[in-house]
Coordinates of C-alpha atoms in Angstrom, one line a residue:
M17 CA -117.7 48.6 54.1
A18 CA -115.5 45.5 54.0
T19 CA -116.9 42.4 55.6
K20 CA -115.2 40.6 58.6
K21 CA -114.3 38.0 56.1
Q22 CA -112.7 40.2 53.7
I23 CA -110.4 41.4 56.3
I24 CA -109.4 38.3 57.9
L25 CA -108.3 36.1 55.0
P26 CA -105.6 38.4 53.8
V27 CA -104.2 38.2 57.0
V28 CA -104.2 34.7 57.3
V29 CA -102.5 34.1 53.9
I30 CA -99.7 36.7 54.9
A31 CA -99.3 34.8 58.1
L32 CA -98.9 31.7 56.6
G33 CA -96.3 32.8 54.0
V34 CA -94.1 34.2 56.9
A35 CA -94.2 31.1 58.6
G36 CA -93.4 29.1 55.5
F37 CA -90.2 31.3 54.9
I38 CA -89.1 31.1 58.5
G39 CA -89.3 27.4 58.2
I40 CA -87.6 26.9 55.0
S41 CA -84.9 29.3 56.1
A42 CA -84.3 27.2 59.4
L43 CA -84.0 24.1 57.1
K44 CA -81.1 25.9 54.8
K45 CA -77.5 24.6 55.4
P46 CA -74.7 27.1 55.3
P47 CA -72.3 26.6 52.0
E48 CA -69.4 24.0 52.5
E49 CA -65.8 26.0 52.3
K50 CA -63.9 24.5 48.8
P51 CA -60.3 23.9 48.9
E52 CA -58.1 26.4 47.6
L53 CA -57.5 25.9 43.7
D54 CA -53.9 24.9 42.6
T55 CA -53.3 26.9 39.5
T56 CA -49.2 26.2 39.4
P57 CA -48.6 25.3 35.5
L58 CA -47.7 21.6 34.8
V59 CA -44.7 20.8 32.7
S60 CA -42.9 17.8 31.6
V61 CA -39.1 17.6 31.7
Q62 CA -36.2 15.7 30.4
A63 CA -32.7 15.3 32.4
V64 CA -29.8 16.4 30.6
E65 CA -27.1 13.8 29.8
I66 CA -23.6 14.6 28.7
K67 CA -21.8 11.9 26.7
P68 CA -18.8 11.8 24.3
M69 CA -19.6 12.0 20.5
D70 CA -17.6 11.8 17.6
F71 CA -18.9 13.9 14.6
S72 CA -19.8 12.4 11.3
V73 CA -20.7 14.0 8.1
N74 CA -23.3 12.2 5.7
S75 CA -23.3 12.2 2.0
Y76 CA -24.2 9.9 -1.1
G77 CA -22.7 9.0 -4.4
V78 CA -22.7 6.5 -7.4
V79 CA -19.9 4.1 -7.4
A80 CA -17.7 4.5 -10.6
A81 CA -14.3 2.9 -11.7
K82 CA -11.3 4.6 -10.9
Y83 CA -10.1 4.2 -14.8
E84 CA -12.2 3.9 -17.7
T85 CA -10.7 3.2 -21.1
E86 CA -11.9 3.6 -24.8
L87 CA -10.3 0.9 -26.8
V88 CA -9.7 2.3 -30.2
S89 CA -8.1 0.8 -33.3
Q90 CA -4.5 2.5 -34.3
V91 CA -4.3 0.1 -37.9
N92 CA -6.6 -0.5 -40.3
G93 CA -7.8 -4.1 -41.1
E94 CA -10.6 -7.1 -40.6
I95 CA -11.1 -8.5 -37.3
V96 CA -10.1 -12.1 -37.4
Y97 CA -10.2 -13.1 -33.8
L98 CA -12.2 -12.2 -30.5
S99 CA -11.9 -13.7 -27.2
D100 CA -14.6 -15.2 -25.3
K101 CA -14.0 -12.9 -22.7
F102 CA -14.6 -10.0 -24.7
V103 CA -18.3 -9.4 -24.0
R104 CA -20.4 -7.1 -21.8
G105 CA -19.7 -8.0 -18.1
G106 CA -16.7 -10.3 -18.9
F107 CA -13.6 -9.7 -16.4
V108 CA -10.0 -9.7 -18.1
K109 CA -6.6 -9.7 -16.7
K110 CA -4.1 -7.3 -17.5
G111 CA -2.3 -8.4 -21.3
D112 CA -5.2 -10.8 -22.0
V113 CA -5.8 -10.6 -25.5
L114 CA -9.1 -9.4 -26.6
A115 CA -9.3 -9.2 -30.4
K116 CA -6.8 -9.4 -33.3
I117 CA -7.0 -7.5 -36.6
D118 CA -5.6 -9.4 -39.8
P119 CA -1.9 -8.7 -39.7
S120 CA -1.0 -9.9 -43.4
D121 CA -0.2 -6.5 -44.7
Y122 CA 1.8 -5.4 -41.6
D123 CA 4.0 -8.6 -41.5
A124 CA 4.9 -7.8 -45.1
A125 CA 5.8 -4.3 -44.1
L126 CA 8.0 -5.7 -41.3
I127 CA 9.7 -7.7 -43.8
D128 CA 10.3 -4.8 -46.0
A129 CA 11.5 -2.9 -43.2
Q130 CA 14.1 -5.3 -41.9
A131 CA 15.4 -5.7 -45.6
S132 CA 15.7 -2.0 -45.7
M133 CA 17.7 -1.8 -42.5
A134 CA 20.1 -4.9 -43.4
S135 CA 20.5 -3.1 -46.7
A136 CA 21.5 0.2 -45.0
R137 CA 23.9 -1.4 -42.7
A138 CA 25.7 -3.2 -45.5
T139 CA 26.1 -0.1 -47.5
L140 CA 27.2 2.0 -44.4
V141 CA 29.8 -1.0 -43.9
Q142 CA 30.9 -0.4 -47.4
E143 CA 31.0 3.2 -47.3
K144 CA 33.3 3.0 -44.1
A145 CA 35.7 0.9 -46.3
F146 CA 35.9 3.3 -49.0
G147 CA 36.5 6.1 -46.8
K148 CA 39.7 4.2 -44.9
V149 CA 40.8 3.5 -48.5
A150 CA 40.6 7.1 -49.5
E151 CA 42.5 8.0 -46.4
A152 CA 45.2 5.7 -47.2
E153 CA 45.8 7.2 -50.6
W154 CA 46.0 10.7 -49.3
K155 CA 48.5 9.5 -46.8
R156 CA 51.0 8.7 -49.8
I157 CA 50.5 12.3 -51.5
K158 CA 52.8 14.8 -49.4
D159 CA 51.8 17.9 -51.1
G160 CA 48.2 17.7 -51.1
V161 CA 45.5 18.6 -48.5
P162 CA 42.5 16.0 -48.6
T163 CA 39.3 17.5 -48.4
E164 CA 36.2 16.1 -46.2
L165 CA 34.8 15.1 -49.9
S166 CA 37.9 13.2 -51.0
L167 CA 37.6 11.5 -47.6
R168 CA 34.1 10.5 -48.3
K169 CA 33.0 12.0 -45.0
P170 CA 29.5 13.4 -46.6
Q171 CA 28.9 9.9 -48.2
L172 CA 29.4 8.3 -44.7
A173 CA 26.9 10.7 -43.0
Q174 CA 24.3 10.2 -45.7
E175 CA 24.7 6.4 -45.2
I176 CA 24.4 6.8 -41.4
A177 CA 21.3 8.8 -41.8
K178 CA 19.8 6.1 -44.0
L179 CA 20.6 3.8 -41.3
N180 CA 18.8 5.7 -38.8
S181 CA 15.9 5.9 -41.0
S182 CA 15.8 2.4 -41.8
E183 CA 15.9 1.8 -37.9
A184 CA 13.0 4.0 -37.5
G185 CA 11.0 2.2 -40.2
L186 CA 11.6 -1.0 -38.6
K187 CA 10.2 0.1 -35.2
R188 CA 7.1 1.6 -36.7
A189 CA 6.5 -1.9 -38.7
K190 CA 7.1 -3.9 -35.4
R191 CA 4.6 -1.4 -33.6
N192 CA 2.0 -1.5 -36.3
V193 CA 2.3 -5.5 -36.1
E194 CA 1.9 -5.2 -32.3
R195 CA -1.0 -3.2 -32.7
T196 CA -2.8 -5.6 -34.6
I197 CA -3.1 -7.6 -31.2
I198 CA -5.7 -5.6 -29.0
K199 CA -4.9 -6.2 -25.2
A200 CA -6.6 -5.3 -22.0
P201 CA -4.6 -2.6 -20.4
Y202 CA -5.3 -3.4 -16.6
D203 CA -7.5 -6.0 -15.0
S204 CA -10.6 -5.0 -15.9
L205 CA -14.5 -5.5 -16.7
I206 CA -15.6 -5.0 -20.2
E207 CA -18.3 -2.4 -20.4
S208 CA -19.0 -2.9 -23.9
R209 CA -17.8 -4.2 -27.3
K210 CA -18.6 -2.4 -30.5
I211 CA -17.1 -4.8 -32.9
G212 CA -17.9 -8.2 -34.3
L213 CA -15.7 -11.3 -35.9
G214 CA -15.1 -10.2 -39.6
S215 CA -15.7 -6.5 -39.0
Y216 CA -13.3 -4.1 -40.8
V217 CA -11.8 -1.4 -38.5
S218 CA -9.8 1.6 -39.6
M219 CA -7.5 4.0 -37.6
G220 CA -9.6 5.5 -34.7
T221 CA -12.5 3.1 -34.6
Q222 CA -13.8 2.2 -31.3
L223 CA -13.6 -1.3 -30.4
G224 CA -15.1 -1.1 -26.7
K225 CA -14.6 0.1 -23.4
V226 CA -13.2 -1.6 -20.3
L227 CA -13.5 -0.3 -16.7
S228 CA -10.5 -0.9 -13.9
T229 CA -11.6 -3.3 -11.3
A230 CA -8.4 -2.7 -9.1
D231 CA -10.2 0.4 -7.4
A232 CA -13.8 2.0 -7.2
E233 CA -14.3 5.6 -6.6
I234 CA -17.2 7.4 -5.3
R235 CA -17.7 11.4 -5.7
L236 CA -19.4 12.6 -2.3
P237 CA -20.8 16.3 -2.2
I238 CA -20.3 18.0 1.1
A239 CA -21.7 21.2 1.8
D240 CA -19.1 24.0 2.8
K241 CA -20.2 24.4 6.3
E242 CA -19.9 20.6 7.2
I243 CA -16.2 20.5 6.2
Q244 CA -15.3 22.1 9.5
F245 CA -16.4 18.9 11.4
L246 CA -14.0 16.6 9.6
N247 CA -10.1 16.1 10.2
N248 CA -7.8 17.7 7.7
K249 CA -10.7 18.7 5.8
G250 CA -11.8 15.1 5.4
K251 CA -8.6 13.5 3.6
N252 CA -7.9 10.0 4.6
A253 CA -10.9 9.9 6.7
E254 CA -12.7 6.6 7.0
V255 CA -15.9 6.0 5.3
I256 CA -18.7 3.5 5.7
L257 CA -20.8 3.0 2.5
K258 CA -24.3 1.4 2.7
G259 CA -26.3 0.1 -0.3
D260 CA -28.2 -2.8 -1.4
F261 CA -27.2 -5.7 -3.1
A262 CA -29.2 -8.9 -4.2
G263 CA -31.9 -7.3 -2.2
K264 CA -30.2 -7.0 1.0
P265 CA -28.7 -4.0 2.8
Q266 CA -24.5 -4.3 2.5
E267 CA -21.7 -2.2 4.1
W268 CA -18.3 -1.4 2.3
K269 CA -15.0 0.5 4.1
A270 CA -13.5 3.1 2.0
T271 CA -11.3 5.9 2.5
I272 CA -11.2 9.6 1.4
V273 CA -8.2 9.9 -1.2
R274 CA -8.6 13.5 -2.3
S275 CA -11.0 16.5 -2.7
E276 CA -11.8 17.9 -6.2
G277 CA -10.8 21.4 -4.6
V278 CA -13.4 23.1 -6.5
I279 CA -17.2 24.2 -5.5
D280 CA -19.4 22.8 -8.1
S281 CA -21.1 25.8 -10.1
R282 CA -24.3 24.3 -9.9
S283 CA -25.0 22.6 -6.7
R284 CA -22.5 24.7 -4.6
M285 CA -20.9 21.6 -3.0
T286 CA -17.3 20.5 -2.5
Y287 CA -16.6 16.8 -3.8
L288 CA -14.5 14.4 -1.6
V289 CA -13.7 11.4 -3.6
A290 CA -13.8 8.0 -1.5
E291 CA -11.8 4.8 -3.0
V292 CA -12.7 1.5 -2.5
S293 CA -10.0 -1.4 -3.4
D294 CA -10.9 -4.9 -5.1
P295 CA -14.9 -3.5 -5.6
Y296 CA -15.8 -6.9 -7.0
G297 CA -13.9 -9.1 -4.6
L298 CA -11.8 -10.7 -7.3
K299 CA -8.8 -10.8 -4.6
S300 CA -10.6 -11.3 -1.7
N301 CA -13.9 -12.2 -0.2
L302 CA -15.5 -8.7 0.1
N303 CA -19.0 -7.9 -0.6
E304 CA -19.4 -7.2 -4.1
L305 CA -19.7 -3.5 -4.9
R306 CA -21.0 -3.0 -8.7
Y307 CA -20.3 -0.1 -10.8
G308 CA -23.3 2.2 -10.8
T309 CA -24.8 1.5 -7.1
Y310 CA -26.1 4.0 -5.6
V311 CA -24.5 4.3 -1.9
T312 CA -24.9 6.5 1.1
A313 CA -21.7 7.6 3.0
T314 CA -20.9 8.0 6.4
I315 CA -17.3 9.9 6.8
E316 CA -15.7 9.8 10.1
G317 CA -15.3 13.4 11.8
L318 CA -13.8 15.2 14.7
H319 CA -14.2 14.3 18.4
A320 CA -16.5 16.6 19.7
G321 CA -15.8 16.1 23.4
Q322 CA -18.6 16.1 26.0
V323 CA -21.7 17.4 24.7
T324 CA -25.5 16.9 25.1
E325 CA -28.2 16.3 22.7
V326 CA -31.5 18.7 22.9
A327 CA -34.3 18.8 20.5
R328 CA -33.9 21.5 18.2
H329 CA -37.4 23.3 19.0
L330 CA -36.6 23.6 22.6
V331 CA -33.8 26.2 21.8
I332 CA -34.9 29.7 20.9
N333 CA -32.4 32.7 20.7
N334 CA -29.6 30.3 21.9
Q335 CA -31.4 29.7 25.2
V336 CA -33.1 26.6 26.9
A337 CA -35.7 26.8 29.4
V338 CA -35.1 24.4 32.4
I339 CA -36.7 24.1 36.2
D340 CA -34.3 24.3 39.0
D341 CA -34.4 22.3 42.2
K342 CA -37.0 24.8 43.8
G343 CA -39.4 24.1 40.7
V344 CA -38.8 27.6 39.3
L345 CA -38.4 28.5 35.5
R346 CA -35.0 29.6 34.4
Y347 CA -33.5 30.2 31.0
K348 CA -29.7 29.2 30.0
D349 CA -27.7 30.4 27.8
V350 CA -26.2 27.6 25.5
T351 CA -23.6 27.2 23.0
I352 CA -24.6 25.2 19.8
V353 CA -21.9 23.6 17.7
R354 CA -23.8 21.7 15.3
Q355 CA -27.5 20.9 14.2
I356 CA -28.0 17.1 13.1
G357 CA -31.6 16.7 12.1
S358 CA -34.2 17.6 14.5
K359 CA -31.6 17.9 17.4
V360 CA -28.8 20.3 18.3
I361 CA -25.5 19.5 20.0
I362 CA -24.7 21.7 23.0
T363 CA -21.5 21.9 24.4
D364 CA -21.8 24.6 27.2
G365 CA -24.6 25.8 29.2
L366 CA -26.5 22.7 30.5
D367 CA -24.7 20.6 33.4
L368 CA -25.5 17.0 34.1
G369 CA -28.8 16.4 35.7
M370 CA -30.5 19.6 34.7
N371 CA -34.2 19.3 34.0
V372 CA -35.2 20.8 30.3
I373 CA -38.6 21.7 30.0
T374 CA -40.1 19.7 26.9
S375 CA -43.8 20.7 27.3
A376 CA -45.4 24.1 26.4
L377 CA -46.3 26.9 28.9
D378 CA -49.2 29.6 27.8
Y379 CA -47.2 32.4 29.3
P380 CA -43.6 31.5 30.7
I381 CA -41.9 34.0 32.5
E382 CA -38.5 33.4 34.4
G383 CA -38.9 32.8 37.9
M384 CA -42.4 31.6 37.7
Q385 CA -43.3 28.5 40.0
L386 CA -43.9 25.3 38.1
A387 CA -44.8 22.0 39.0
L388 CA -44.1 18.3 37.8
P389 CA -46.7 15.7 37.1
K390 CA -45.7 13.5 40.0
D391 CA -46.2 16.5 42.4
K392 CA -49.9 16.9 41.3
V393 CA -52.6 14.4 41.7
F394 CA -56.1 14.7 41.0
D395 CA -58.9 11.9 42.2
G396 CA -56.0 9.6 42.2
E397 CA -54.7 10.5 38.6
V398 CA -51.5 12.1 37.7
L399 CA -52.1 15.3 35.7
A400 CA -50.1 15.3 32.5
P401 CA -48.9 18.5 31.0
K402 CA -49.6 19.9 27.5
P403 CA -47.2 17.9 25.1
T404 CA -46.6 20.8 22.8
Q405 CA -43.8 23.1 22.0
I406 CA -43.0 25.3 24.8
A407 CA -43.2 28.8 23.8
M408 CA -40.5 31.4 25.2
G409 CA -42.2 34.2 26.9
E410 CA -40.8 37.5 28.4
K411 CA -38.2 37.4 31.3
E412 CA -38.5 39.3 34.6

């Protein structure tokens, strides 16, 4: 049978537990109400700017002379004279004497040709006199009919032919004498010299090479799709050439003078040819443009009108995401006329002042509500959207 102590102790413990629970419950405060969380996506934007633009086409090339000439000996003989200017890098004027070949044999041949011509002339005069005598004698004979042979006409024709032959020989002899003197065919730069004083040359021997200094040419490769942005397919277009000279960047002006008219079979490019006058500045104070210089070229193109530039990655399927005045996502169809590097040129679809979305959205849907960083502040700091590429999602 349980004792009194065994009965009272459990009752006391239970009573204390109930009292403690009631006390703790009385001290507990009701939970505070939390403010509603704003889940509107943040985006960054860029205002559309519309401005006039002139297209240009970029290319590159190497500067070369418009005319290049291999100097070749047309006669045989020993080199007896070399000009001090006839050295690699030397500048010469048209008609300057570069070298001379021993003319002794050709001077002698010229004297022979002159003597032969003088003899042929004298014989012709004599034959004409014989013909007149024969004609006069036949006039005294009334019954006979003179033949051409009796009037010495064949002999006269033979002497005329000999005179013509001697004239040709004289011209040939004079030309050979002239060919012993090697002259510059035009104002030029000496690229190379392949002979020395005392060298023996024969007909066809290469003497050197000269480059014209009046004009320089640059072949500029152009992709076929780029030609549409040039006036008159580039003909007569102005060109700005850029390159380095003496370790400093330089610029030169050029003009497109022609197209080569074919597509290169290897590069699939069309080549336009730009021309620069007086590249070495010999007649003006222009910057020197040396042959062999690598240059980049900007070719003047069409006037594009009023256009806007947008980063290429913001255009997907010819649509651009914008945020309207009510903060709602909208997609705008745009017309792209050209892509230049990381940007595209748009002519239609965007209006001045429109806000193009430049940040990323996880699940973009047309018509969804968006917010700008200036509209949302947390603990005194402006929140920033994700600085990544925007992903185009499904439209409602």
